[in-house]
PDB file of C-alpha atoms in Angstrom:
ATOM      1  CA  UNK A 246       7.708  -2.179  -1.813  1.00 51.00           C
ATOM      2  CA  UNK A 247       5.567  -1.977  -4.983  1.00 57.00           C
ATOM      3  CA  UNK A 248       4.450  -5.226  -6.197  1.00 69.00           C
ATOM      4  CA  UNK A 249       1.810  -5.852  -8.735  1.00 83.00           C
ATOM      5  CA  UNK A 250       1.663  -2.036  -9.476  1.00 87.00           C
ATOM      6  CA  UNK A 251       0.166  -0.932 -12.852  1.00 91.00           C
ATOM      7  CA  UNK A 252      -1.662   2.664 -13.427  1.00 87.00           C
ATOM      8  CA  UNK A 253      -3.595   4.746 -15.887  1.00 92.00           C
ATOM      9  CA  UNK A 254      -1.910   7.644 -17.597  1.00 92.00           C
ATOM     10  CA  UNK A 255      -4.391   9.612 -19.433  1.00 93.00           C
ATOM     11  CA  UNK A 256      -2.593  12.002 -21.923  1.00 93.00           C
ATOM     12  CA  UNK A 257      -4.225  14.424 -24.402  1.00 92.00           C
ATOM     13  CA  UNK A 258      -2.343  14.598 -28.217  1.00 92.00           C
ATOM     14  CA  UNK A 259      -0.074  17.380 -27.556  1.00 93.00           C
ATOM     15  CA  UNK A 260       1.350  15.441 -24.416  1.00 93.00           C
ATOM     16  CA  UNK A 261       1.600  12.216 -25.977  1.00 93.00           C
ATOM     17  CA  UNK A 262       3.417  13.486 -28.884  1.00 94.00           C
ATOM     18  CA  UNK A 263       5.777  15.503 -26.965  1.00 94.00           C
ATOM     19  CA  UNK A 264       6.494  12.049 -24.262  1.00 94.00           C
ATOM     20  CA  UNK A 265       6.931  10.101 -27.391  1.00 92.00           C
ATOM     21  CA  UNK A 266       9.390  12.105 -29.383  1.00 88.00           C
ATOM     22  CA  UNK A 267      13.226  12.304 -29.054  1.00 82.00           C
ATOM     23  CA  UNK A 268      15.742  15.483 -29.654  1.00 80.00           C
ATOM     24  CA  UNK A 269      19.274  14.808 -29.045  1.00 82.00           C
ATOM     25  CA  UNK A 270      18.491  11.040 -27.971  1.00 85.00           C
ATOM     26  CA  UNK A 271      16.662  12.082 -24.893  1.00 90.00           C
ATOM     27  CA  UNK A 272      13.877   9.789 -24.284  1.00 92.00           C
ATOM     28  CA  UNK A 273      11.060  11.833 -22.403  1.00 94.00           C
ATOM     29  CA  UNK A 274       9.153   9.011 -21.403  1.00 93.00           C
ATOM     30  CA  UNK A 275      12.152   7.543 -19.604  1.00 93.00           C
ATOM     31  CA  UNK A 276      11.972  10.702 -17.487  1.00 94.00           C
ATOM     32  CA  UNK A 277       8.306  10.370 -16.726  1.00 95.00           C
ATOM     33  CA  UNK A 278       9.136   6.772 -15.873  1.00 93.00           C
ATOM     34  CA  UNK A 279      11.448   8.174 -13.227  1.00 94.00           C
ATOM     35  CA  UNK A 280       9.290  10.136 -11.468  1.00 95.00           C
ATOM     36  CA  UNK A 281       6.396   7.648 -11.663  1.00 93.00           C
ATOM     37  CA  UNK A 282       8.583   5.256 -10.251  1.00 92.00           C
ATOM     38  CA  UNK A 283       9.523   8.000  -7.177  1.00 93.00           C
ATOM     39  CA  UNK A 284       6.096   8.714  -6.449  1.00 94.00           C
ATOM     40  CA  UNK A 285       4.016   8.460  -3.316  1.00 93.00           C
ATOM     41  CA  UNK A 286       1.052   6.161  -2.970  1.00 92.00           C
ATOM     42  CA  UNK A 287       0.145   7.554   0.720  1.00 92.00           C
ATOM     43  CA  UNK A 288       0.911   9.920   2.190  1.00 93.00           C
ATOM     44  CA  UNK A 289       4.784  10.652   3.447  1.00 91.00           C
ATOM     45  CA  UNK A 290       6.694  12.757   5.572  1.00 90.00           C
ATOM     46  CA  UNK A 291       9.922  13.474   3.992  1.00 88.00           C
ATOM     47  CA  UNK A 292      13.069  15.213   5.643  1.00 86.00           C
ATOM     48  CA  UNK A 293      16.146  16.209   4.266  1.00 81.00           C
ATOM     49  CA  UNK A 294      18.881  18.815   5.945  1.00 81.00           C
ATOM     50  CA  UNK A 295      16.331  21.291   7.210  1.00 78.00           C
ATOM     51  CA  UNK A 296      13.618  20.574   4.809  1.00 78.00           C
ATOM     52  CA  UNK A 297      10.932  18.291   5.669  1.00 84.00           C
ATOM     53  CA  UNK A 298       7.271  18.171   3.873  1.00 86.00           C
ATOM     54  CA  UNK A 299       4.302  15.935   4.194  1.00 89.00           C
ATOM     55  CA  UNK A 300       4.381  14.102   0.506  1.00 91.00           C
ATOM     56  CA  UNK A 301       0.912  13.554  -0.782  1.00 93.00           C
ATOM     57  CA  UNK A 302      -0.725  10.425  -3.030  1.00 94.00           C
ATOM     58  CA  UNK A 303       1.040  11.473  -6.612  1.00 94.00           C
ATOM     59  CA  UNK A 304       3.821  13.378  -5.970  1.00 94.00           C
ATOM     60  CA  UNK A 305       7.672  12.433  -5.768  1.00 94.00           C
ATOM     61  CA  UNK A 306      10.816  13.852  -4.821  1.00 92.00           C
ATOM     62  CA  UNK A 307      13.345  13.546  -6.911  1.00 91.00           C
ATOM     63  CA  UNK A 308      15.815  16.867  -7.743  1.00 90.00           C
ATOM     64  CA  UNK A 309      17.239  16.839 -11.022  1.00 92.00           C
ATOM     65  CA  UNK A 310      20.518  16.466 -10.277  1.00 92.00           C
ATOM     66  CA  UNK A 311      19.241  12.875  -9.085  1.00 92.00           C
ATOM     67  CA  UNK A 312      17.089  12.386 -12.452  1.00 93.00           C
ATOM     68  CA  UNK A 313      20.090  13.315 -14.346  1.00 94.00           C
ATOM     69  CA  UNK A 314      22.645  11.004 -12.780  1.00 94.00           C
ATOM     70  CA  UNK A 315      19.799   8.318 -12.701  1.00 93.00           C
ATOM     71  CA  UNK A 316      19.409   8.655 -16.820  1.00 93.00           C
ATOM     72  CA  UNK A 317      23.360  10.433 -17.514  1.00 93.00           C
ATOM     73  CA  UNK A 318      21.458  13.146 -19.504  1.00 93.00           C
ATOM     74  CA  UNK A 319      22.663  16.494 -18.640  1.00 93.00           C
ATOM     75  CA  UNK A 320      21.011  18.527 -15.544  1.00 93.00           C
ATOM     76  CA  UNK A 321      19.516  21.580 -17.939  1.00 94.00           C
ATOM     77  CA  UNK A 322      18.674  18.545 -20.086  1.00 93.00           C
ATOM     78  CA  UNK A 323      16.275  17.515 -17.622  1.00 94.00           C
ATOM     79  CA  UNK A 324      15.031  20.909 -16.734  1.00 94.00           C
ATOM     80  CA  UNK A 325      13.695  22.580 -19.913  1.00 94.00           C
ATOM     81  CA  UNK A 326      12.406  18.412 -20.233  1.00 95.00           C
ATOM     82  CA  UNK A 327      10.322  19.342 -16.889  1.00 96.00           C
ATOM     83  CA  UNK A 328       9.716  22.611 -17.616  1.00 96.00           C
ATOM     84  CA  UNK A 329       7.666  21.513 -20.956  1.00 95.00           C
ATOM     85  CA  UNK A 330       6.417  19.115 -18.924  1.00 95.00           C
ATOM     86  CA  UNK A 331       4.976  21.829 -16.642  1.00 95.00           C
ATOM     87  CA  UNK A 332       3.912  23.802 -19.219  1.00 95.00           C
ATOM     88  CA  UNK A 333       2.382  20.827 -20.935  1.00 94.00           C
ATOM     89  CA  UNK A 334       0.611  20.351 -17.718  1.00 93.00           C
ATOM     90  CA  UNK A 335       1.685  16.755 -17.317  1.00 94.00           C
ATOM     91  CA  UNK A 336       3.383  17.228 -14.142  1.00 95.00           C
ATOM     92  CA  UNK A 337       3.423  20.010 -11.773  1.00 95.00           C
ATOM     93  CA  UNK A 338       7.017  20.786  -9.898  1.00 94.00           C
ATOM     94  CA  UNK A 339       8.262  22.604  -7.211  1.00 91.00           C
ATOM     95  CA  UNK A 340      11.384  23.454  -6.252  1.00 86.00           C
ATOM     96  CA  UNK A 341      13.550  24.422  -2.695  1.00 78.00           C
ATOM     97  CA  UNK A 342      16.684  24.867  -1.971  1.00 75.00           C
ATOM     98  CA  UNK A 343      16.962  20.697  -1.415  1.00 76.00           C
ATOM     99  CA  UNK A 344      15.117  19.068  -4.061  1.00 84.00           C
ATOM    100  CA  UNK A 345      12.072  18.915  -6.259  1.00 90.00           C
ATOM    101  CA  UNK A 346       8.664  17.817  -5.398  1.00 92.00           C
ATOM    102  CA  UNK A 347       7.202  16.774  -8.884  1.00 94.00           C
ATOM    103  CA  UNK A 348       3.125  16.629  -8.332  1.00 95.00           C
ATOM    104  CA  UNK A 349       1.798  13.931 -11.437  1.00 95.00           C
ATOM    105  CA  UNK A 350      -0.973  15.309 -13.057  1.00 94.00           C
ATOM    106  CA  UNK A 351      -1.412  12.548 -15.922  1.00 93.00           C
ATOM    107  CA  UNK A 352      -2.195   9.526 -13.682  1.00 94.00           C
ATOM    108  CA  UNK A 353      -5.587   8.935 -13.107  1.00 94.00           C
ATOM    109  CA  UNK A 354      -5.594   6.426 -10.707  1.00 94.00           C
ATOM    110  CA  UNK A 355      -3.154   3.030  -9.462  1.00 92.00           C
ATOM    111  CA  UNK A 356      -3.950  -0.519  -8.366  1.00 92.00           C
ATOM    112  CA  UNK A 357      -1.467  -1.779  -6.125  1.00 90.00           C
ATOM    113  CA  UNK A 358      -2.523  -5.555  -5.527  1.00 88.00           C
ATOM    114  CA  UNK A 359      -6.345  -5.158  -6.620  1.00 87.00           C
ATOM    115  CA  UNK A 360      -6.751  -1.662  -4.711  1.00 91.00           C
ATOM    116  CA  UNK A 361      -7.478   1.858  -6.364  1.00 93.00           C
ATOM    117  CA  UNK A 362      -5.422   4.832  -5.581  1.00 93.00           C
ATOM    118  CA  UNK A 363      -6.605   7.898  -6.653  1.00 94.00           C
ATOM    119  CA  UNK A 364      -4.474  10.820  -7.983  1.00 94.00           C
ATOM    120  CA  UNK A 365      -6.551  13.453  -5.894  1.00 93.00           C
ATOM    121  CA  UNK A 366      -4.139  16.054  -8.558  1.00 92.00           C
ATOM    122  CA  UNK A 367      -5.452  14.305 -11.142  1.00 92.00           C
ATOM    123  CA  UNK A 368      -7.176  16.540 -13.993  1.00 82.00           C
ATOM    124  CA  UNK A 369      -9.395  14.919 -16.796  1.00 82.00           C
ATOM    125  CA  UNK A 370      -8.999  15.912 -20.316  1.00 79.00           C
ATOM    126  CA  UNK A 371     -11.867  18.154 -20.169  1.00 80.00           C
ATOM    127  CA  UNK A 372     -11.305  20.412 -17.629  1.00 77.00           C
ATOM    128  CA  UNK A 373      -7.664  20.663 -18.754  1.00 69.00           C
ATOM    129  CA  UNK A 374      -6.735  24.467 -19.449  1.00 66.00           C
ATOM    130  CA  UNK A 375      -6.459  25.012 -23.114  1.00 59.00           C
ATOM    131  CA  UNK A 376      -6.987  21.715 -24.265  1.00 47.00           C
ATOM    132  CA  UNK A 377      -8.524  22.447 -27.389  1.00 47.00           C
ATOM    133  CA  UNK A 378      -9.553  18.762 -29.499  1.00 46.00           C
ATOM    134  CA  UNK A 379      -9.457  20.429 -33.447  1.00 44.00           C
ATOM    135  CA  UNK A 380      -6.215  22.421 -33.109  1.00 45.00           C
ATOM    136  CA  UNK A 381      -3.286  20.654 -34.747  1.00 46.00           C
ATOM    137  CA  UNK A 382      -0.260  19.953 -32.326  1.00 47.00           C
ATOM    138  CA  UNK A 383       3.081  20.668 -33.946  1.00 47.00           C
ATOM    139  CA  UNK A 384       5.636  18.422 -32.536  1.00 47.00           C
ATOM    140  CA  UNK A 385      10.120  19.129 -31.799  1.00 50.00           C
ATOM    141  CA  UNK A 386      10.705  18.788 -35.332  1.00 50.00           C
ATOM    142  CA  UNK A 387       7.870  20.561 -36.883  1.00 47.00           C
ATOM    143  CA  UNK A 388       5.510  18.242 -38.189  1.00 48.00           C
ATOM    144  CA  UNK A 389       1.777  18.822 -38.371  1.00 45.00           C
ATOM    145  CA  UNK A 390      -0.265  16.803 -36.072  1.00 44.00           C
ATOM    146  CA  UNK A 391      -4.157  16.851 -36.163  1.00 43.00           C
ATOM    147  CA  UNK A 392      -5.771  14.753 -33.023  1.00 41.00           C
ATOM    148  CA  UNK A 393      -7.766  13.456 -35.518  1.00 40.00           C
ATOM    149  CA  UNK A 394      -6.049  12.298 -38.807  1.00 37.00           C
ATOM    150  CA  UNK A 395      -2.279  11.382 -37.575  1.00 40.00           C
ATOM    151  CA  UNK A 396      -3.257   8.814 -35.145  1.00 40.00           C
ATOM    152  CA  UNK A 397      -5.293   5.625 -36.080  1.00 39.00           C
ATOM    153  CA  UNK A 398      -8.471   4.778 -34.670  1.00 37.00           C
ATOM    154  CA  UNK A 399      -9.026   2.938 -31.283  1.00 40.00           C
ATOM    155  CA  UNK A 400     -12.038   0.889 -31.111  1.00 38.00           C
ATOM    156  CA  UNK A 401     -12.229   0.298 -26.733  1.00 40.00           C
ATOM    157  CA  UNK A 402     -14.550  -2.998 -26.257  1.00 42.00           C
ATOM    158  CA  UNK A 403     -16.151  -3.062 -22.777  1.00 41.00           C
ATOM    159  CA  UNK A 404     -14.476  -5.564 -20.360  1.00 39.00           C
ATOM    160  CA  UNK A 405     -16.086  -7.414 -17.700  1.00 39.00           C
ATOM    161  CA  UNK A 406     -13.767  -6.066 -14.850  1.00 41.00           C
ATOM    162  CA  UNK A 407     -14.188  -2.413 -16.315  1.00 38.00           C
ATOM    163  CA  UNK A 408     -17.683  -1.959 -15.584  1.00 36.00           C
ATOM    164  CA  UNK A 409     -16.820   1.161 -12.585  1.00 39.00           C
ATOM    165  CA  UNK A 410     -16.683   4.644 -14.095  1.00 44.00           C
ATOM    166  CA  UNK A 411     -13.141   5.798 -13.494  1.00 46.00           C
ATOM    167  CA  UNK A 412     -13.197   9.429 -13.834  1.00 47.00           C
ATOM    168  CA  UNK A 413     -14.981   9.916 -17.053  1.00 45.00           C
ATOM    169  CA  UNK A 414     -12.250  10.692 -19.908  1.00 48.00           C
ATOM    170  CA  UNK A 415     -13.782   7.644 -21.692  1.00 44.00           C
ATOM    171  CA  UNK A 416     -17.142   8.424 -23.170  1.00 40.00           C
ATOM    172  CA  UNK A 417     -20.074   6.476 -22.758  1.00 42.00           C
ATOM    173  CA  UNK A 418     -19.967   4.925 -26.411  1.00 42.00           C
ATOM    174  CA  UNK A 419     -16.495   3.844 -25.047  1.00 39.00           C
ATOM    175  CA  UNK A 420     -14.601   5.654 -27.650  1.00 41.00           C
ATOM    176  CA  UNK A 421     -11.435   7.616 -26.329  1.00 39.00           C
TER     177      UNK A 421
END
């Protein structure tokens, strides 16, 4: 059982604009919800008609007929939603002939009652493949994003319990 869970997702602009908009009334994020909520915070052995696998720290099973019938959006719905969340590199998923193993790429790290669990699949922003920080993202319905002129500024103030480097997506002048 979970209990006093919380976690750090660390999204680049593209991915962040593509969780946080909507086509058709499909709400992404509820989706990435779902499989944060699946996921795995040791490691598992999982079995299932003939299929068993040894689930690692950040990844969940969950097929998407289950995801669909969880949310009542429609199963190809959900797949071109995971696919672009593939591409997007915000989750990595495989597939048998059983289920889906979904492998999250965008969480950094959990504390589960005051101890860290690291994402060992997690990837920082900067060695992200084509994560480029001046080109504009263009979002479902085709508006113009820059990284750096659609989004307001986020001043970060050092905390007292934040004094640990955590991976290094936040630079040292604590701007993000």
């Amino acid at each position: 059982m979970k209990t006093n869970l919380n976690y750090c997702i660390v999204l680049s602009a593209e991915q962040l604009i593509y969780l946080a908009g909507s086509k058709y009334g499909i709400d992404r994020m509820k989706i990435l919800h779902q499989l944060i909520e699946a996921v795995v915070l040791k490691e598992t052995e999982y079995a299932i008609k003939g299929f068993s696998t040894a689930l690692q720290i950040g990844q969940a099973v969950l097929s998407e007929v289950d995801l669909s019938s969880r949310l009542g959006y429609d199963k190809k719905t959900i797949s071109r939603v995971l696919d672009k969340m593939n591409q997007l590199g915000i989750v990595a998923s495989a597939q048998s002939n059983r289920t889906s193993i979904h492998t999250l790429k965008c969480i950094s790290a959990w504390m589960l009652d005051g101890n860290r669990i690291d994402n060992p699949f997690y990837v920082r922003l900067k060695d992200r493949p084509d994560e480029r920080e001046d080109t504009p993202v263009i979002s479902d319905e085709n508006k113009l994003f820059s990284p750096y002129s659609s989004f307001p500024s986020v001043s970060v103030y050092p905390q007292t319990a934040a004094t640990k480097d955590f991976g290094g997506d936040v630079s040292a002048n604590n701007q993000i």
